[in-house]
Amino acid sequence: MRKLAAGNWKMNGSMEALAELKTLAINHDAPSVDILICPPAIYLPSAAQKLAGTAVALGAQDCHPGVSGAHTGDLAAEMLAEMGASAIIVGHSERRADHGEDDATVRAKAEAAHRAGVIAIICIGETLDQREAGETLSVVQSQLEGSVPEGATAENTVIAYEPVWAIGTGKVATPDQVAEVHTALREALPSALKEARILYGGSVKASNAGEIFAQANVDGALVGGASLKAEDFSPIVTALEAA
Ligand code: PGA
């Protein structure tokens, strides 16, 4: 399975900022890893036009579990797929915190992604309190168990380990902390998912990517802030190619 450098723009970007995608695609015309950018869903059609025929794939940041219906403001996985998403992030800690999403919701959203024929990137991770209480491994294992749906395979599912305390804080987990959790997750994965990619996320940037990618069972990264500009994200892609 190819490694994956994924960017999550969150609620950032603009039509003008889509030019970064073009630069990214030019920087990596024949990458040896998969490259994915998840802009705000409203920009998917324009982004898809810009990236047609390139090696940079597009994804979405969330979806509704249902196919259609009375859900004002929501987007179905099928709609996102139709507009060019080949993957959907589900269960990001910001959605778990801001929208009260629990494991059952995340699992239903991952199922929706699979139903639409796209990859579900399932996010899990402990809070600072949980880490300090020594609960990290039990928390992520229980999130994994609760969030991964039936029918998940290494092809249609990616796991992203994102310690909540490391997201957007500049505090990156140490290489040992990353290795410990990723190895535990690999062991905990059900057999259909044994080879699934496990990404690390949380303040990844060019200066720390190399040592994170050198850790066992790290198959790429989910990058927030450093994915917004091609000049920041490209060195991360290159570090992953070199790992
Ligand atoms: P960050 O975000 O790289 O800005 O810390 C990571 C994420 O939330 O996916």
Coordinates of C-alpha atoms and ligand atoms in Angstrom, one line a residue:
M1 CA 0.0 0.0 0.0
R2 CA 1.4 3.4 -0.9
K3 CA 2.0 5.9 1.9
L4 CA -0.3 8.8 2.1
A5 CA 0.3 12.5 2.7
A6 CA -3.1 14.0 3.4
G7 CA -3.9 17.7 4.0
N8 CA -6.9 19.0 5.9
W9 CA -7.6 22.6 5.1
K10 CA -10.3 22.8 7.8
M11 CA -12.3 26.0 7.4
N12 CA -9.5 27.8 5.6
G13 CA -9.0 28.7 2.0
S14 CA -10.7 30.7 -0.8
M15 CA -11.0 30.5 -4.6
E16 CA -7.7 32.3 -4.8
A17 CA -6.0 29.8 -2.4
L18 CA -6.8 27.0 -4.8
A19 CA -3.8 28.1 -6.8
E20 CA -1.8 26.3 -4.1
L21 CA -3.2 23.0 -5.4
K22 CA -1.9 23.7 -8.9
T23 CA 1.6 24.4 -7.5
L24 CA 1.5 21.3 -5.4
A25 CA 0.6 19.2 -8.4
I26 CA 3.4 20.7 -10.4
N27 CA 5.8 20.0 -7.6
H28 CA 4.8 16.4 -7.5
D29 CA 4.0 15.2 -11.0
A30 CA 5.0 11.6 -10.4
P31 CA 5.0 11.1 -6.6
S32 CA 5.8 7.7 -5.1
V33 CA 3.3 8.3 -2.3
D34 CA -0.4 9.2 -2.5
I35 CA -1.2 12.9 -2.1
L36 CA -4.7 14.1 -0.9
I37 CA -6.0 17.5 -0.1
C38 CA -9.3 18.0 1.7
P39 CA -10.5 21.6 1.1
P40 CA -13.8 23.0 2.4
A41 CA -16.4 21.0 0.4
I42 CA -17.7 24.1 -1.4
Y43 CA -14.4 24.3 -3.3
L44 CA -14.4 20.7 -4.4
P45 CA -15.7 21.3 -7.9
S46 CA -13.3 24.1 -8.6
A47 CA -10.4 22.2 -7.0
A48 CA -11.3 19.1 -9.1
Q49 CA -11.0 21.2 -12.3
K50 CA -7.6 22.5 -11.3
L51 CA -6.3 19.1 -10.4
A52 CA -7.7 17.1 -13.4
G53 CA -5.0 14.9 -14.8
T54 CA -2.7 15.4 -11.8
A55 CA -1.4 13.1 -9.1
V56 CA -3.1 15.2 -6.3
A57 CA -6.4 13.7 -5.1
L58 CA -9.2 15.5 -3.4
G59 CA -11.2 14.6 -0.3
A60 CA -13.8 16.0 2.1
Q61 CA -13.7 16.8 5.8
D62 CA -17.0 15.3 6.9
C63 CA -20.3 13.8 5.6
H64 CA -23.7 13.0 6.8
P65 CA -24.4 9.3 7.3
G66 CA -27.5 9.3 5.1
V67 CA -27.9 9.3 1.3
S68 CA -30.5 12.1 1.2
G69 CA -33.3 13.7 3.1
A70 CA -34.3 16.5 5.5
H71 CA -30.9 17.4 6.9
T72 CA -30.5 21.1 6.4
G73 CA -26.9 22.1 5.7
D74 CA -25.5 18.5 5.5
L75 CA -23.8 16.8 2.6
A76 CA -24.1 13.1 1.7
A77 CA -21.0 11.1 0.9
E78 CA -22.4 10.4 -2.6
M79 CA -22.6 14.2 -3.3
L80 CA -19.0 14.7 -2.2
A81 CA -17.9 11.7 -4.3
E82 CA -19.8 13.2 -7.3
M83 CA -17.9 16.4 -6.9
G84 CA -14.5 14.8 -6.9
A85 CA -13.8 13.5 -3.4
S86 CA -12.0 10.2 -3.3
A87 CA -11.8 10.2 0.5
I88 CA -13.7 11.6 3.4
I89 CA -12.3 12.4 6.8
V90 CA -14.6 11.3 9.6
G91 CA -14.5 11.7 13.3
H92 CA -11.9 14.5 13.4
S93 CA -11.5 15.6 17.0
E94 CA -12.8 19.1 16.1
R95 CA -16.1 17.5 14.9
R96 CA -16.1 15.2 17.9
A97 CA -15.7 18.3 20.2
D98 CA -17.7 21.0 18.3
H99 CA -20.5 18.8 17.1
G100 CA -20.7 16.1 19.8
E101 CA -19.9 13.3 17.5
D102 CA -19.4 10.0 19.3
D103 CA -18.0 6.8 18.0
A104 CA -21.3 5.5 16.7
T105 CA -21.8 8.6 14.6
V106 CA -18.3 8.4 13.3
R107 CA -18.8 4.8 12.4
A108 CA -22.0 5.6 10.5
K109 CA -20.2 8.3 8.6
A110 CA -17.4 5.9 7.7
E111 CA -20.0 3.5 6.5
A112 CA -21.5 6.3 4.3
A113 CA -18.1 6.9 2.8
H114 CA -17.8 3.2 1.9
R115 CA -21.3 3.2 0.5
A116 CA -20.3 6.0 -1.8
G117 CA -17.2 4.1 -2.9
V118 CA -14.6 6.4 -1.2
I119 CA -12.0 6.0 1.4
A120 CA -12.9 6.8 5.0
I121 CA -10.1 8.4 7.0
I122 CA -11.2 7.7 10.6
C123 CA -9.6 10.0 13.2
I124 CA -8.9 8.9 16.7
G125 CA -6.8 10.4 19.5
E126 CA -6.6 11.1 23.2
T127 CA -7.0 14.4 25.1
L128 CA -4.2 15.8 27.3
D129 CA -6.2 14.7 30.4
Q130 CA -6.5 11.2 29.1
R131 CA -2.8 11.1 28.3
E132 CA -1.8 12.4 31.7
A133 CA -4.1 9.8 33.3
G134 CA -2.2 7.0 31.4
E135 CA -5.3 6.2 29.4
T136 CA -3.9 6.8 25.9
L137 CA -3.8 3.3 24.6
S138 CA -7.2 2.3 26.1
V139 CA -8.8 5.4 24.7
V140 CA -7.6 5.0 21.1
Q141 CA -8.3 1.3 21.1
S142 CA -11.8 1.9 22.2
Q143 CA -12.3 4.6 19.6
L144 CA -10.9 2.3 17.0
E145 CA -13.3 -0.5 18.0
G146 CA -16.3 1.9 18.1
S147 CA -15.6 3.9 14.9
V148 CA -14.5 1.3 12.4
P149 CA -17.5 -0.2 10.5
E150 CA -18.2 -3.7 9.2
G151 CA -16.8 -4.0 5.7
A152 CA -13.8 -1.8 6.4
T153 CA -10.7 -3.0 4.6
A154 CA -7.1 -1.8 4.1
E155 CA -8.2 -0.4 0.8
N156 CA -11.2 1.6 1.8
T157 CA -10.1 2.7 5.3
V158 CA -7.3 4.8 6.7
I159 CA -6.7 5.4 10.4
A160 CA -5.4 8.8 11.5
Y161 CA -4.0 8.9 15.0
E162 CA -4.2 12.6 16.1
P163 CA -3.5 13.3 19.8
V164 CA -6.0 16.2 20.5
W165 CA -3.3 18.1 22.5
A166 CA -1.0 18.1 19.4
I167 CA -3.5 19.5 16.9
G168 CA -2.9 23.1 16.0
T169 CA -0.8 23.7 19.1
G170 CA 2.7 23.3 17.8
K171 CA 3.2 20.5 20.3
V172 CA 4.1 17.4 18.3
A173 CA 4.1 14.0 19.9
T174 CA 7.6 12.6 20.4
P175 CA 8.7 9.9 18.1
D176 CA 8.5 7.4 20.9
Q177 CA 4.9 8.4 21.7
V178 CA 4.0 8.1 18.0
A179 CA 5.7 4.7 17.7
E180 CA 4.0 3.4 20.9
V181 CA 0.5 4.3 19.8
H182 CA 0.9 3.3 16.1
T183 CA 2.3 -0.1 17.1
A184 CA -0.6 -0.7 19.5
L185 CA -3.1 0.3 16.8
R186 CA -1.5 -2.0 14.2
E187 CA -1.8 -4.8 16.7
A188 CA -5.4 -3.9 17.5
L189 CA -6.6 -3.7 13.9
P190 CA -8.9 -6.4 12.8
S191 CA -7.5 -8.8 10.2
A192 CA -9.2 -7.1 7.1
L193 CA -7.4 -3.9 8.2
K194 CA -4.0 -5.3 9.2
E195 CA -2.3 -3.6 6.3
A196 CA -4.3 -0.3 6.5
R197 CA -2.4 2.9 6.5
I198 CA -2.1 4.6 9.9
L199 CA -1.4 8.3 9.6
Y200 CA -0.1 10.6 12.4
G201 CA -1.6 14.0 12.7
G202 CA -0.9 16.9 15.0
S203 CA 1.4 19.8 14.2
V204 CA 3.3 18.0 11.5
K205 CA 5.6 20.3 9.5
A206 CA 8.6 20.0 7.3
S207 CA 11.0 20.2 10.3
N208 CA 9.5 17.3 12.2
A209 CA 8.1 15.1 9.4
G210 CA 11.2 13.1 8.8
E211 CA 11.5 11.8 12.4
I212 CA 7.8 11.0 12.6
F213 CA 7.9 9.1 9.3
A214 CA 10.9 7.1 10.5
Q215 CA 8.8 5.5 13.2
A216 CA 7.4 2.0 12.9
N217 CA 3.8 1.7 11.6
V218 CA 3.6 5.3 10.5
D219 CA 2.3 5.3 6.9
G220 CA 1.9 9.0 6.4
A221 CA 0.4 12.1 7.9
L222 CA -2.8 14.1 8.2
V223 CA -1.6 17.7 8.1
G224 CA -3.6 20.8 9.0
G225 CA -1.9 24.1 9.1
A226 CA 1.1 23.1 7.1
S227 CA -1.1 21.8 4.2
L228 CA -2.4 25.2 3.3
K229 CA 0.6 26.3 1.3
A230 CA 2.4 24.2 -1.3
E231 CA 5.7 25.5 -0.1
D232 CA 5.0 24.0 3.4
F233 CA 3.3 20.8 2.3
S234 CA 5.7 19.8 -0.5
P235 CA 8.6 19.2 1.8
I236 CA 6.4 16.9 3.9
V237 CA 5.5 14.9 0.8
T238 CA 9.1 14.7 -0.1
A239 CA 10.0 13.5 3.4
L240 CA 7.4 10.8 3.2
E241 CA 8.8 9.7 -0.2
A242 CA 12.2 9.5 1.4
A243 CA 11.1 7.5 4.4
Ligands
PGA1 P1 -2.4 20.6 12.5 O1 -3.8 19.8 12.3 O2 -1.5 20.0 11.6 O3 -2.7 22.0 12.2 O4 -2.0 20.4 13.9 C1 -3.8 18.5 12.1 C2 -5.2 18.0 12.0 O5 -6.1 18.4 12.7 O6 -5.5 17.1 11.1

